[in-house]
XYZ file of C-alpha atoms in Angstrom:
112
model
C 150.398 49.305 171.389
C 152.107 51.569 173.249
C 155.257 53.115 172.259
C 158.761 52.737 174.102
C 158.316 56.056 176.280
C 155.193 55.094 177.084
C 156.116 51.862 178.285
C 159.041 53.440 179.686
C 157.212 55.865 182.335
C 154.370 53.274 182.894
C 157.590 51.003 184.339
C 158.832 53.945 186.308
C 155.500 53.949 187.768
C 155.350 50.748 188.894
C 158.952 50.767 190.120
C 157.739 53.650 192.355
C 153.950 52.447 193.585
C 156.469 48.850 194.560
C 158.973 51.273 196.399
C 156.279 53.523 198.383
C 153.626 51.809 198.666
C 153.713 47.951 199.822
C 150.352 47.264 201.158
C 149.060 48.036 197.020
C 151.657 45.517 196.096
C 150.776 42.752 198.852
C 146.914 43.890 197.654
C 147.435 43.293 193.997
C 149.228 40.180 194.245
C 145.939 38.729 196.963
C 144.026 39.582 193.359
C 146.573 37.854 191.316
C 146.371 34.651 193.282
C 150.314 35.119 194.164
C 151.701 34.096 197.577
C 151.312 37.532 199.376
C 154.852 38.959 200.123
C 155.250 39.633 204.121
C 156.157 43.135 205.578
C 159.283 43.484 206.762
C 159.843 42.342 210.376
C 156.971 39.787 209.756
C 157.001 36.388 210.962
C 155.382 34.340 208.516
C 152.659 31.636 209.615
C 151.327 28.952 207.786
C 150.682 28.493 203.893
C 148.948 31.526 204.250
C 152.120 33.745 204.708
C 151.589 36.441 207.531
C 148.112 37.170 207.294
C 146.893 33.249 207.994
C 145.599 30.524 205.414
C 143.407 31.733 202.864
C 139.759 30.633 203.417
C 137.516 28.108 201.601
C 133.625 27.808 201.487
C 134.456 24.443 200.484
C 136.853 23.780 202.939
C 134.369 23.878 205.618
C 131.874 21.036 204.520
C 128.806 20.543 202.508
C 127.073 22.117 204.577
C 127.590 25.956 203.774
C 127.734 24.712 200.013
C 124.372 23.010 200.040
C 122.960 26.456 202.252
C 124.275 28.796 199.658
C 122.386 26.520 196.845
C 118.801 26.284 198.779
C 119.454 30.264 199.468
C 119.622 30.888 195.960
C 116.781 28.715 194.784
C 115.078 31.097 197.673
C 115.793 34.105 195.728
C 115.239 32.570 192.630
C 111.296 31.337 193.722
C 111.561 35.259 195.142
C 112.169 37.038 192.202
C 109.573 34.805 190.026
C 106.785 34.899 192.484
C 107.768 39.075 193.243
C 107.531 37.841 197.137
C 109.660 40.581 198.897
C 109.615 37.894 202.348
C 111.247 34.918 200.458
C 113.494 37.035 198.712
C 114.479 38.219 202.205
C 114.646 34.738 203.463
C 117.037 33.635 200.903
C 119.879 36.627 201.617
C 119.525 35.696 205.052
C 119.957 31.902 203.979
C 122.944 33.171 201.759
C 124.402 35.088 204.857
C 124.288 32.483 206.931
C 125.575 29.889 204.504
C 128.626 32.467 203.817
C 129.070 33.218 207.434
C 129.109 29.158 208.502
C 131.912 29.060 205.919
C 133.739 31.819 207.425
C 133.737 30.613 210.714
C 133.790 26.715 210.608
C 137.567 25.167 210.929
C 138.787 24.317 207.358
C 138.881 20.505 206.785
C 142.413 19.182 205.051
C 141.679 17.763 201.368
C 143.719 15.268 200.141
C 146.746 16.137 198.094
C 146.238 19.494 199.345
Protein backbone atom coordinates (compact mmCIF):
# COMPACT_ATOMS: atom_id res chain seq x y z
CA UNK A 1 0.00 0.00 0.00
CA UNK A 2 1.48 2.97 -0.70
CA UNK A 3 1.04 6.02 1.24
CA UNK A 4 -0.59 9.42 -0.03
CA UNK A 5 2.90 11.08 -1.03
CA UNK A 6 3.78 8.24 -2.60
CA UNK A 7 0.86 8.03 -4.64
CA UNK A 8 1.07 11.62 -4.94
CA UNK A 9 4.58 11.86 -6.90
CA UNK A 10 3.90 8.50 -8.74
CA UNK A 11 0.71 10.75 -10.31
CA UNK A 12 3.02 13.63 -10.97
CA UNK A 13 4.96 11.21 -12.87
CA UNK A 14 2.57 10.08 -14.99
CA UNK A 15 1.09 13.54 -15.54
CA UNK A 16 4.61 14.38 -16.87
CA UNK A 17 5.70 10.99 -19.02
CA UNK A 18 1.64 11.94 -20.71
CA UNK A 19 2.86 15.65 -21.21
CA UNK A 20 6.51 14.87 -22.75
CA UNK A 21 6.41 11.96 -24.01
CA UNK A 22 3.36 10.77 -26.34
CA UNK A 23 4.70 8.00 -28.36
CA UNK A 24 5.10 5.98 -24.47
CA UNK A 25 1.50 6.87 -24.02
CA UNK A 26 0.18 5.78 -27.64
CA UNK A 27 2.77 2.59 -26.78
CA UNK A 28 1.22 1.69 -23.49
CA UNK A 29 -2.23 2.00 -24.45
CA UNK A 30 -1.27 -0.61 -28.00
CA UNK A 31 -0.39 -2.97 -24.67
CA UNK A 32 -3.53 -2.12 -22.93
CA UNK A 33 -5.72 -3.05 -25.85
CA UNK A 34 -7.06 0.79 -25.87
CA UNK A 35 -7.87 2.57 -29.16
CA UNK A 36 -4.38 4.21 -29.76
CA UNK A 37 -4.74 8.07 -29.41
CA UNK A 38 -3.50 9.89 -32.84
CA UNK A 39 -0.67 12.57 -32.89
CA UNK A 40 -1.65 15.75 -33.37
CA UNK A 41 -2.11 16.83 -37.01
CA UNK A 42 -3.00 13.11 -37.75
CA UNK A 43 -5.63 12.07 -39.99
CA UNK A 44 -7.10 9.10 -38.65
CA UNK A 45 -7.82 5.96 -41.01
CA UNK A 46 -9.84 3.15 -40.41
CA UNK A 47 -10.75 1.24 -37.05
CA UNK A 48 -7.26 1.13 -36.66
CA UNK A 49 -6.83 4.91 -35.84
CA UNK A 50 -3.68 6.43 -37.66
CA UNK A 51 -1.42 3.68 -37.76
CA UNK A 52 -3.99 1.21 -39.91
CA UNK A 53 -6.22 -1.82 -38.62
CA UNK A 54 -4.68 -3.95 -36.20
CA UNK A 55 -3.71 -7.38 -37.68
CA UNK A 56 -5.14 -10.90 -37.19
CA UNK A 57 -3.53 -14.40 -37.81
CA UNK A 58 -6.99 -15.39 -37.86
CA UNK A 59 -8.19 -12.88 -39.97
CA UNK A 60 -6.32 -14.17 -42.83
CA UNK A 61 -7.75 -17.83 -43.15
CA UNK A 62 -7.10 -21.27 -41.94
CA UNK A 63 -4.48 -21.47 -43.63
CA UNK A 64 -1.65 -19.66 -41.53
CA UNK A 65 -3.59 -21.18 -38.42
CA UNK A 66 -3.38 -24.77 -39.55
CA UNK A 67 0.70 -23.88 -40.70
CA UNK A 68 1.48 -22.55 -37.30
CA UNK A 69 -0.13 -25.96 -35.75
CA UNK A 70 1.83 -28.56 -38.21
CA UNK A 71 5.03 -26.12 -37.43
CA UNK A 72 4.72 -26.77 -33.93
CA UNK A 73 4.02 -30.46 -34.02
CA UNK A 74 7.49 -30.06 -36.19
CA UNK A 75 9.26 -28.77 -33.27
CA UNK A 76 7.57 -30.82 -30.99
CA UNK A 77 8.68 -34.39 -33.06
CA UNK A 78 12.18 -32.09 -33.04
CA UNK A 79 12.75 -31.71 -29.62
CA UNK A 80 11.66 -35.52 -28.75
CA UNK A 81 13.63 -37.14 -31.46
CA UNK A 82 16.85 -34.32 -30.63
CA UNK A 83 16.76 -33.87 -34.69
CA UNK A 84 18.42 -30.38 -35.08
CA UNK A 85 16.91 -30.51 -39.18
CA UNK A 86 13.19 -30.92 -38.14
CA UNK A 87 13.50 -28.63 -35.46
CA UNK A 88 14.78 -26.24 -38.15
CA UNK A 89 12.02 -27.18 -40.44
CA UNK A 90 9.37 -26.36 -38.04
CA UNK A 91 10.67 -22.45 -37.25
CA UNK A 92 10.79 -22.12 -40.81
CA UNK A 93 7.14 -23.66 -41.00
CA UNK A 94 6.28 -21.23 -38.03
CA UNK A 95 7.86 -18.25 -40.04
CA UNK A 96 6.16 -18.82 -42.85
CA UNK A 97 2.81 -19.53 -41.24
CA UNK A 98 3.36 -16.04 -39.25
CA UNK A 99 4.55 -14.26 -42.29
CA UNK A 100 1.33 -15.61 -44.62
CA UNK A 101 -0.68 -14.02 -41.80
CA UNK A 102 1.09 -10.85 -41.99
CA UNK A 103 0.78 -10.37 -45.45
CA UNK A 104 -2.57 -11.99 -46.63
CA UNK A 105 -5.65 -9.30 -46.82
CA UNK A 106 -7.73 -9.68 -43.58
CA UNK A 107 -11.13 -11.36 -44.29
CA UNK A 108 -14.34 -9.41 -42.55
CA UNK A 109 -15.98 -11.73 -39.71
CA UNK A 110 -19.35 -11.39 -39.06
CA UNK A 111 -20.53 -9.04 -36.38
CA UNK A 112 -17.17 -7.70 -36.52
Amino acid sequence: MLSERETRRLHEIEFQLRLTDPRLVRRFAALAGAPRPAAPGTVLRGPGGAHGPIRSMHGAGPLPSVLLGVSLLVLLAGAVLLAVPVVIAGSVLAALSLGLAATIPQRRRPGG
